[in-house]
Amino acid sequence: MGQAMRASQFQRLLKKVCTGKNFFWHSLSLTRSALSKTFVSCGPEIFSKPFHHKIFSIVGVWFFLFTTSCGEQQAAPSSPGRPLAPVRVALVLKQPIQQSVNLVGTVEPWKRSVVASEIKGLVSAFAVEEGMYVKRGQLLARLRTETLNIQLDSAMASHREARTRYRQAKQDLKRVRVLFNKELVTQKEFDDAQAEEDALRERLSQLDAEIRRAKDQVKKSQVVAPFDGWVTKEFTEIGQWVEEGGQIVEIVDLSHVQVEVPLPERYVQGIQIDDLVQVSFDGLPGFIAQGEVFSLVAQADRVARTFPVKIDIPNQDLAIKSGMVSRVTLQVGRPHEGIVVPKDALVLRGGNEFVFLVNDGMVGQIPVQPIMHLDGFVEVVGDIQEGMVVVVEGNERLFPGQPVRILEVPAKSL
């Protein structure tokens, strides 16, 4: 009779526990009540082993129901009634793709020349200063020319004398030749007249050369710009003595500039002469220049294993200055068709990358493998096709099967 009563009490306990609203506290209260009644009704039987087994059974049932309730509470968020997650989306696109490589270089002038003096002398005039723009043939400096002018005057005077003597020698030779033909003069007299004429002719040629040399020296005393450009350095000043070959100024030509970048050897086969490239500059935010490959040096750096690539960049507005940091984007390899998604669509969890696709207001998780980054987009491979809709904002808190609310309609193209 006692066992039937206790079984009936246990069944009523289970019924109350399973239908309670606050499972944990209610079940704990009912279990404590049931244990108290069981102790009172059992009396001395409390010290028996079968009674101990019953107590453990009641506690075990209570623990099972409690953990089951906890599981149900954890699963509750997946109920259909919870709020929709707001997200922004974009379309999966298919477009031509070509691998690119970004390299850093330094701007160098197309021409750089340290203009020197061809003769030695004292600087009597210095017509430029650093930062000045000069045209080809413009005077940079002038050397003192008094001594050269004296030498030129002397050479010209000697030339006039020699020319007069030469004319006289030619007339004498003409008369002697007539007399020699009449056998009125000896052979020696004729030969002497011929030798005199020849010697004066050569002397005249020598003096012509001295005059040209003196004039050239005077001309060289004026140092002029070899091409259009900017004066970047000064090496002398008025009153300073300049030796032959002494430096006067440095001039750079910035009408177009060149950039040399180190190309890794794995990309060498993908670059050709005349390939077009894009170049940006740290000192010119937002400015993008078009350049052209004009040289690919065939000798690699033995340490870095890179090949120097030289790029010609027009600079008509002279906005690009020598020494600027440049960032060159080279297209390498052949173009191909590929699937691309915005880079914000990629989610990394547990070492795996995937995207969330939106279909009928629900999201699904699709694993992908990034192949190439393309200026805000990423080429990917996986179970994904053109025209699908991927989440690009709000995806960090999503889970598969979660309902979402799209904040904006995705654009049709990049």
Tab-separated table of C-alpha atoms in Angstrom:
chain	number	residue	atom	x	y	z
A	1	MET	CA	0.000	0.000	0.000
A	2	GLY	CA	2.881	2.404	0.815
A	3	GLN	CA	4.592	1.671	-2.507
A	4	ALA	CA	1.398	2.402	-4.471
A	5	MET	CA	1.008	5.709	-2.606
A	6	ARG	CA	4.601	6.717	-3.387
A	7	ALA	CA	4.199	5.829	-7.099
A	8	SER	CA	1.053	7.942	-7.249
A	9	GLN	CA	2.894	10.861	-5.637
A	10	PHE	CA	5.772	10.553	-8.164
A	11	GLN	CA	3.363	10.603	-11.135
A	12	ARG	CA	1.656	13.740	-9.828
A	13	LEU	CA	5.132	15.320	-9.425
A	14	LEU	CA	6.057	14.639	-13.048
A	15	LYS	CA	2.761	16.070	-14.260
A	16	LYS	CA	3.227	19.280	-12.299
A	17	VAL	CA	6.872	19.620	-13.340
A	18	CYS	CA	6.193	19.153	-17.051
A	19	THR	CA	3.334	21.678	-17.126
A	20	GLY	CA	5.022	24.354	-14.970
A	21	LYS	CA	5.744	27.820	-16.433
A	22	ASN	CA	8.954	28.457	-14.538
A	23	PHE	CA	10.493	25.071	-14.998
A	24	PHE	CA	13.601	25.312	-12.906
A	25	TRP	CA	12.238	26.818	-9.712
A	26	HIS	CA	8.900	25.095	-9.943
A	27	SER	CA	10.435	21.694	-10.526
A	28	LEU	CA	12.905	22.261	-7.714
A	29	SER	CA	10.064	23.247	-5.338
A	30	LEU	CA	7.934	20.250	-6.326
A	31	THR	CA	10.861	17.905	-5.999
A	32	ARG	CA	11.644	19.237	-2.506
A	33	SER	CA	7.951	18.841	-1.516
A	34	ALA	CA	7.842	15.319	-2.877
A	35	LEU	CA	10.970	14.361	-1.013
A	36	SER	CA	9.561	15.774	2.238
A	37	LYS	CA	6.321	13.806	1.875
A	38	THR	CA	8.237	10.684	1.014
A	39	PHE	CA	10.385	11.037	4.129
A	40	VAL	CA	7.297	11.492	6.339
A	41	SER	CA	5.369	8.579	4.862
A	42	CYS	CA	8.265	6.179	4.863
A	43	GLY	CA	9.318	6.452	8.493
A	44	PRO	CA	12.029	3.966	9.390
A	45	GLU	CA	12.181	2.787	5.761
A	46	ILE	CA	14.298	5.881	5.039
A	47	PHE	CA	17.411	4.018	6.163
A	48	SER	CA	16.919	1.112	3.746
A	49	LYS	CA	18.865	0.738	0.436
A	50	PRO	CA	15.737	0.531	-1.768
A	51	PHE	CA	14.682	3.913	-0.445
A	52	HIS	CA	18.034	5.374	-1.363
A	53	HIS	CA	17.534	4.171	-4.956
A	54	LYS	CA	14.148	5.897	-5.086
A	55	ILE	CA	15.628	9.169	-3.875
A	56	PHE	CA	18.350	9.031	-6.531
A	57	SER	CA	15.726	8.310	-9.180
A	58	ILE	CA	13.697	11.382	-8.215
A	59	VAL	CA	16.777	13.613	-8.291
A	60	GLY	CA	17.851	12.103	-11.650
A	61	VAL	CA	14.452	12.786	-13.191
A	62	TRP	CA	14.544	16.358	-11.938
A	63	PHE	CA	18.060	16.871	-13.473
A	64	PHE	CA	16.941	15.387	-16.807
A	65	LEU	CA	13.923	17.653	-16.994
A	66	PHE	CA	16.008	20.683	-16.027
A	67	THR	CA	18.626	20.063	-18.760
A	68	THR	CA	15.892	19.389	-21.314
A	69	SER	CA	14.294	22.704	-20.406
A	70	CYS	CA	17.627	24.478	-20.820
A	71	GLY	CA	18.016	22.957	-24.279
A	72	GLU	CA	14.573	24.145	-25.235
A	73	GLN	CA	15.372	27.640	-24.010
A	74	GLN	CA	18.601	27.748	-26.102
A	75	ALA	CA	16.766	26.662	-29.215
A	76	ALA	CA	14.088	29.258	-28.679
A	77	PRO	CA	15.798	32.027	-30.701
A	78	SER	CA	15.274	29.992	-33.897
A	79	SER	CA	11.525	30.264	-33.479
A	80	PRO	CA	9.726	31.859	-36.450
A	81	GLY	CA	8.546	34.795	-34.415
A	82	ARG	CA	11.884	36.534	-33.802
A	83	PRO	CA	12.729	39.909	-35.584
A	84	LEU	CA	14.240	39.967	-39.100
A	85	ALA	CA	17.935	40.834	-39.265
A	86	PRO	CA	18.564	44.019	-41.342
A	87	VAL	CA	21.222	43.513	-44.046
A	88	ARG	CA	22.597	45.144	-47.158
A	89	VAL	CA	23.209	43.010	-50.211
A	90	ALA	CA	24.953	43.027	-53.596
A	91	LEU	CA	24.857	40.949	-56.752
A	92	VAL	CA	27.361	38.254	-57.648
A	93	LEU	CA	28.972	39.314	-60.957
A	94	LYS	CA	30.919	37.677	-63.751
A	95	GLN	CA	33.465	39.831	-65.547
A	96	PRO	CA	36.832	39.761	-67.347
A	97	ILE	CA	39.673	39.522	-64.834
A	98	GLN	CA	43.403	40.003	-65.244
A	99	GLN	CA	45.932	39.506	-62.508
A	100	SER	CA	47.672	42.674	-61.366
A	101	VAL	CA	50.673	43.411	-59.190
A	102	ASN	CA	51.300	46.616	-57.230
A	103	LEU	CA	54.870	47.854	-56.945
A	104	VAL	CA	56.456	50.899	-55.309
A	105	GLY	CA	59.014	53.096	-57.056
A	106	THR	CA	60.466	56.600	-57.072
A	107	VAL	CA	59.956	59.256	-59.734
A	108	GLU	CA	63.081	60.190	-61.664
A	109	PRO	CA	63.388	62.930	-64.318
A	110	TRP	CA	63.486	61.862	-67.938
A	111	LYS	CA	66.801	63.735	-68.295
A	112	ARG	CA	69.251	64.825	-65.640
A	113	SER	CA	72.399	66.733	-66.527
A	114	VAL	CA	75.165	68.345	-64.505
A	115	VAL	CA	76.187	71.150	-66.865
A	116	ALA	CA	79.960	71.793	-66.802
A	117	SER	CA	82.337	74.353	-68.263
A	118	GLU	CA	84.401	73.212	-71.250
A	119	ILE	CA	87.177	75.661	-70.482
A	120	LYS	CA	88.759	77.111	-67.388
A	121	GLY	CA	88.200	80.673	-66.346
A	122	LEU	CA	86.735	83.170	-63.928
A	123	VAL	CA	82.939	83.377	-63.670
A	124	SER	CA	81.935	86.891	-64.698
A	125	ALA	CA	78.153	86.332	-64.866
A	126	PHE	CA	75.783	83.781	-63.338
A	127	ALA	CA	72.267	84.139	-64.740
A	128	VAL	CA	70.192	81.445	-62.973
A	129	GLU	CA	69.266	80.157	-59.533
A	130	GLU	CA	67.790	76.984	-58.066
A	131	GLY	CA	64.163	76.365	-58.986
A	132	MET	CA	64.315	78.438	-62.180
A	133	TYR	CA	62.931	77.041	-65.434
A	134	VAL	CA	65.265	77.465	-68.401
A	135	LYS	CA	64.925	76.920	-72.133
A	136	ARG	CA	67.410	75.160	-74.349
A	137	GLY	CA	70.273	77.558	-75.300
A	138	GLN	CA	69.530	79.980	-72.447
A	139	LEU	CA	72.629	81.517	-70.812
A	140	LEU	CA	73.530	79.936	-67.469
A	141	ALA	CA	76.972	81.464	-66.793
A	142	ARG	CA	79.673	83.441	-68.595
A	143	LEU	CA	83.436	83.269	-68.082
A	144	ARG	CA	85.872	86.188	-68.423
A	145	THR	CA	86.960	86.362	-72.115
A	146	GLU	CA	89.502	89.234	-72.385
A	147	THR	CA	92.460	86.897	-72.889
A	148	LEU	CA	90.548	84.841	-75.419
A	149	ASN	CA	89.601	87.946	-77.363
A	150	ILE	CA	93.243	89.015	-77.492
A	151	GLN	CA	94.246	85.591	-78.799
A	152	LEU	CA	91.512	85.807	-81.415
A	153	ASP	CA	92.630	89.258	-82.563
A	154	SER	CA	96.231	88.065	-82.844
A	155	ALA	CA	95.237	85.027	-84.884
A	156	MET	CA	93.148	87.132	-87.232
A	157	ALA	CA	96.013	89.610	-87.758
A	158	SER	CA	98.447	86.806	-88.540
A	159	HIS	CA	95.889	85.391	-90.953
A	160	ARG	CA	95.649	88.684	-92.820
A	161	GLU	CA	99.436	88.873	-93.127
A	162	ALA	CA	99.685	85.314	-94.327
A	163	ARG	CA	96.937	85.834	-96.854
A	164	THR	CA	98.771	88.855	-98.333
A	165	ARG	CA	102.064	86.964	-98.554
A	166	TYR	CA	100.280	84.021	-100.136
A	167	ARG	CA	98.772	86.185	-102.864
A	168	GLN	CA	102.256	87.597	-103.592
A	169	ALA	CA	103.750	84.104	-103.688
A	170	LYS	CA	101.150	82.958	-106.177
A	171	GLN	CA	101.968	85.855	-108.525
A	172	ASP	CA	105.702	85.198	-108.205
A	173	LEU	CA	105.195	81.551	-109.023
A	174	LYS	CA	103.180	82.487	-112.077
A	175	ARG	CA	105.950	84.741	-113.444
A	176	VAL	CA	108.685	82.226	-112.675
A	177	ARG	CA	106.750	79.532	-114.459
A	178	VAL	CA	106.603	81.697	-117.606
A	179	LEU	CA	110.331	82.352	-117.459
A	180	PHE	CA	111.053	78.701	-116.732
A	181	ASN	CA	109.129	77.664	-119.815
A	182	LYS	CA	111.325	80.070	-121.843
A	183	GLU	CA	114.378	78.603	-120.130
A	184	LEU	CA	115.251	82.006	-118.682
A	185	VAL	CA	115.420	80.748	-115.062
A	186	THR	CA	116.921	77.658	-113.565
A	187	GLN	CA	115.052	74.686	-112.180
A	188	LYS	CA	116.061	75.653	-108.647
A	189	GLU	CA	114.547	79.104	-108.959
A	190	PHE	CA	111.310	77.588	-110.186
A	191	ASP	CA	111.272	75.033	-107.328
A	192	ASP	CA	111.928	77.748	-104.726
A	193	ALA	CA	108.991	79.794	-105.999
A	194	GLN	CA	106.755	76.723	-105.906
A	195	ALA	CA	107.832	75.858	-102.335
A	196	GLU	CA	107.194	79.401	-101.133
A	197	GLU	CA	103.699	79.334	-102.534
A	198	ASP	CA	102.951	75.940	-100.948
A	199	ALA	CA	104.294	77.000	-97.527
A	200	LEU	CA	102.237	80.191	-97.428
A	201	ARG	CA	99.117	78.276	-98.432
A	202	GLU	CA	99.595	75.840	-95.510
A	203	ARG	CA	100.363	78.732	-93.154
A	204	LEU	CA	97.102	80.316	-94.173
A	205	SER	CA	95.233	77.081	-93.389
A	206	GLN	CA	96.938	76.889	-89.979
A	207	LEU	CA	95.893	80.412	-89.114
A	208	ASP	CA	92.322	79.639	-90.198
A	209	ALA	CA	92.301	76.808	-87.664
A	210	GLU	CA	93.682	79.064	-84.919
A	211	ILE	CA	90.954	81.588	-85.584
A	212	ARG	CA	88.285	78.896	-85.400
A	213	ARG	CA	89.801	77.618	-82.160
A	214	ALA	CA	89.880	81.102	-80.615
A	215	LYS	CA	86.288	81.711	-81.637
A	216	ASP	CA	85.262	78.332	-80.186
A	217	GLN	CA	86.968	79.219	-76.905
A	218	VAL	CA	85.067	82.496	-76.781
A	219	LYS	CA	81.839	80.657	-77.507
A	220	LYS	CA	82.558	78.089	-74.800
A	221	SER	CA	83.015	80.851	-72.274
A	222	GLN	CA	79.198	81.108	-72.334
A	223	VAL	CA	77.635	78.096	-70.606
A	224	VAL	CA	74.084	77.487	-71.885
A	225	ALA	CA	71.262	75.044	-71.066
A	226	PRO	CA	71.447	71.811	-73.113
A	227	PHE	CA	67.648	71.250	-72.946
A	228	ASP	CA	64.470	72.670	-71.442
A	229	GLY	CA	64.285	71.960	-67.741
A	230	TRP	CA	64.501	73.078	-64.134
A	231	VAL	CA	67.636	74.139	-62.306
A	232	THR	CA	67.902	71.954	-59.215
A	233	LYS	CA	71.449	72.731	-58.002
A	234	GLU	CA	74.056	75.505	-58.240
A	235	PHE	CA	77.766	74.724	-58.088
A	236	THR	CA	79.407	78.119	-58.668
A	237	GLU	CA	78.937	81.889	-58.337
A	238	ILE	CA	80.222	85.151	-59.767
A	239	GLY	CA	83.941	85.614	-59.099
A	240	GLN	CA	84.651	81.905	-58.618
A	241	TRP	CA	87.361	80.202	-60.652
A	242	VAL	CA	86.155	77.231	-62.676
A	243	GLU	CA	88.499	74.574	-63.970
A	244	GLU	CA	87.993	72.852	-67.295
A	245	GLY	CA	85.105	70.428	-66.723
A	246	GLY	CA	84.031	72.251	-63.554
A	247	GLN	CA	80.357	71.919	-62.566
A	248	ILE	CA	78.059	74.906	-63.085
A	249	VAL	CA	74.442	73.761	-62.440
A	250	GLU	CA	72.262	70.649	-62.452
A	251	ILE	CA	69.186	70.631	-64.734
A	252	VAL	CA	66.350	68.089	-64.895
A	253	ASP	CA	63.783	67.557	-67.646
A	254	LEU	CA	60.297	66.906	-66.201
A	255	SER	CA	58.275	67.148	-69.429
A	256	HIS	CA	57.860	63.440	-68.859
A	257	VAL	CA	59.250	61.331	-66.053
A	258	GLN	CA	60.286	57.748	-65.514
A	259	VAL	CA	59.689	55.309	-62.699
A	260	GLU	CA	61.758	52.211	-62.073
A	261	VAL	CA	60.131	49.376	-60.092
A	262	PRO	CA	61.481	45.949	-59.052
A	263	LEU	CA	59.399	43.217	-60.718
A	264	PRO	CA	59.462	39.747	-59.038
A	265	GLU	CA	60.729	37.092	-61.421
A	266	ARG	CA	57.450	35.121	-61.375
A	267	TYR	CA	55.778	38.008	-63.249
A	268	VAL	CA	58.495	38.640	-65.847
A	269	GLN	CA	56.842	36.557	-68.579
A	270	GLY	CA	53.620	38.565	-68.220
A	271	ILE	CA	55.192	41.977	-68.998
A	272	GLN	CA	55.967	43.325	-72.483
A	273	ILE	CA	57.472	46.539	-73.841
A	274	ASP	CA	54.777	49.191	-74.539
A	275	ASP	CA	52.372	47.669	-71.948
A	276	LEU	CA	50.135	50.341	-70.400
A	277	VAL	CA	50.184	50.769	-66.617
A	278	GLN	CA	48.480	52.942	-64.011
A	279	VAL	CA	50.546	55.020	-61.602
A	280	SER	CA	49.458	56.909	-58.478
A	281	PHE	CA	51.523	59.165	-56.238
A	282	ASP	CA	51.498	59.638	-52.464
A	283	GLY	CA	52.028	63.357	-52.931
A	284	LEU	CA	49.107	63.729	-55.396
A	285	PRO	CA	46.003	62.187	-53.751
A	286	GLY	CA	43.368	61.159	-56.285
A	287	PHE	CA	45.661	61.668	-59.289
A	288	ILE	CA	46.114	58.650	-61.575
A	289	ALA	CA	48.575	58.767	-64.487
A	290	GLN	CA	48.853	56.454	-67.480
A	291	GLY	CA	52.337	55.150	-68.161
A	292	GLU	CA	54.041	52.856	-70.643
A	293	VAL	CA	56.739	50.237	-70.124
A	294	PHE	CA	59.788	51.233	-72.195
A	295	SER	CA	62.498	49.070	-70.661
A	296	LEU	CA	62.701	45.644	-69.033
A	297	VAL	CA	66.252	45.019	-67.859
A	298	ALA	CA	67.282	41.432	-68.547
A	299	GLN	CA	69.579	41.206	-65.493
A	300	ALA	CA	67.948	40.410	-62.137
A	301	ASP	CA	69.101	41.615	-58.764
A	302	ARG	CA	71.058	38.656	-57.397
A	303	VAL	CA	69.785	39.164	-53.850
A	304	ALA	CA	66.148	40.194	-54.308
A	305	ARG	CA	65.594	38.225	-57.567
A	306	THR	CA	63.718	41.143	-59.111
A	307	PHE	CA	64.012	42.661	-62.582
A	308	PRO	CA	64.090	46.466	-63.034
A	309	VAL	CA	61.144	47.701	-65.100
A	310	LYS	CA	61.217	51.307	-66.350
A	311	ILE	CA	58.013	53.208	-67.092
A	312	ASP	CA	57.599	56.416	-69.088
A	313	ILE	CA	54.911	58.800	-67.737
A	314	PRO	CA	53.830	62.017	-69.542
A	315	ASN	CA	53.962	65.108	-67.332
A	316	GLN	CA	52.669	67.974	-69.445
A	317	ASP	CA	51.271	69.905	-66.469
A	318	LEU	CA	54.511	69.344	-64.497
A	319	ALA	CA	52.446	68.139	-61.533
A	320	ILE	CA	54.741	65.148	-60.989
A	321	LYS	CA	57.981	66.111	-59.271
A	322	SER	CA	61.262	64.260	-59.125
A	323	GLY	CA	61.659	62.084	-56.019
A	324	MET	CA	57.934	61.457	-55.424
A	325	VAL	CA	56.854	58.030	-54.169
A	326	SER	CA	54.899	56.246	-56.917
A	327	ARG	CA	52.709	53.158	-56.824
A	328	VAL	CA	52.565	51.260	-60.097
A	329	THR	CA	49.832	48.754	-61.015
A	330	LEU	CA	51.011	46.288	-63.662
A	331	GLN	CA	48.609	43.913	-65.427
A	332	VAL	CA	50.275	40.510	-65.766
A	333	GLY	CA	49.173	37.344	-67.522
A	334	ARG	CA	46.147	36.770	-69.756
A	335	PRO	CA	42.625	38.004	-68.888
A	336	HIS	CA	39.884	35.454	-68.055
A	337	GLU	CA	36.224	35.375	-66.986
A	338	GLY	CA	35.647	35.023	-63.243
A	339	ILE	CA	33.027	35.295	-60.492
A	340	VAL	CA	33.512	38.312	-58.229
A	341	VAL	CA	31.846	39.497	-55.021
A	342	PRO	CA	32.440	42.620	-52.911
A	343	LYS	CA	35.218	42.061	-50.421
A	344	ASP	CA	32.795	42.834	-47.557
A	345	ALA	CA	30.758	39.762	-48.513
A	346	LEU	CA	33.495	37.414	-47.259
A	347	VAL	CA	33.094	36.096	-43.702
A	348	LEU	CA	35.902	34.295	-41.847
A	349	ARG	CA	34.955	31.911	-39.043
A	350	GLY	CA	36.925	29.041	-37.671
A	351	GLY	CA	39.576	29.395	-40.332
A	352	ASN	CA	37.018	29.007	-43.155
A	353	GLU	CA	35.763	31.689	-45.550
A	354	PHE	CA	32.192	31.797	-46.851
A	355	VAL	CA	29.410	34.118	-47.997
A	356	PHE	CA	25.737	34.377	-47.061
A	357	LEU	CA	23.316	34.049	-49.978
A	358	VAL	CA	19.825	35.515	-49.681
A	359	ASN	CA	16.937	33.430	-51.064
A	360	ASP	CA	13.243	34.047	-50.285
A	361	GLY	CA	14.108	36.167	-47.266
A	362	MET	CA	16.390	33.534	-45.704
A	363	VAL	CA	20.182	33.269	-45.736
A	364	GLY	CA	22.289	30.270	-46.585
A	365	GLN	CA	25.982	29.802	-45.916
A	366	ILE	CA	28.136	28.930	-48.962
A	367	PRO	CA	31.866	28.135	-48.588
A	368	VAL	CA	34.103	29.954	-51.120
A	369	GLN	CA	37.800	30.223	-51.866
A	370	PRO	CA	39.255	33.696	-52.630
A	371	ILE	CA	41.468	33.709	-55.722
A	372	MET	CA	42.366	37.329	-56.452
A	373	HIS	CA	41.663	40.742	-54.891
A	374	LEU	CA	40.492	43.334	-57.408
A	375	ASP	CA	40.179	46.874	-56.042
A	376	GLY	CA	37.234	46.390	-53.664
A	377	PHE	CA	36.128	43.055	-55.121
A	378	VAL	CA	37.357	39.489	-54.774
A	379	GLU	CA	37.381	36.718	-57.346
A	380	VAL	CA	36.045	33.548	-55.692
A	381	VAL	CA	35.347	29.928	-56.599
A	382	GLY	CA	32.686	27.755	-55.024
A	383	ASP	CA	29.034	26.811	-55.370
A	384	ILE	CA	28.120	30.348	-56.397
A	385	GLN	CA	26.859	31.798	-59.697
A	386	GLU	CA	26.344	35.129	-61.419
A	387	GLY	CA	23.172	36.931	-60.372
A	388	MET	CA	22.989	35.522	-56.847
A	389	VAL	CA	22.490	37.968	-53.973
A	390	VAL	CA	25.080	38.050	-51.189
A	391	VAL	CA	25.071	39.898	-47.877
A	392	VAL	CA	27.711	42.635	-47.649
A	393	GLU	CA	26.676	44.376	-44.423
A	394	GLY	CA	25.327	42.704	-41.294
A	395	ASN	CA	26.731	39.289	-42.226
A	396	GLU	CA	29.001	39.078	-39.182
A	397	ARG	CA	26.009	38.235	-36.936
A	398	LEU	CA	24.078	35.917	-39.274
A	399	PHE	CA	23.537	32.162	-39.058
A	400	PRO	CA	22.294	29.738	-41.729
A	401	GLY	CA	18.506	29.724	-42.091
A	402	GLN	CA	18.069	33.099	-40.412
A	403	PRO	CA	15.364	35.402	-41.878
A	404	VAL	CA	16.589	38.813	-43.014
A	405	ARG	CA	15.265	42.174	-44.148
A	406	ILE	CA	17.054	43.780	-47.127
A	407	LEU	CA	17.695	47.478	-46.605
A	408	GLU	CA	18.575	48.325	-50.211
A	409	VAL	CA	18.003	46.769	-53.619
A	410	PRO	CA	21.377	45.638	-55.050
A	411	ALA	CA	22.820	47.387	-58.109
A	412	LYS	CA	22.842	45.523	-61.422
A	413	SER	CA	26.510	46.077	-62.166
A	414	LEU	CA	29.789	47.196	-60.672
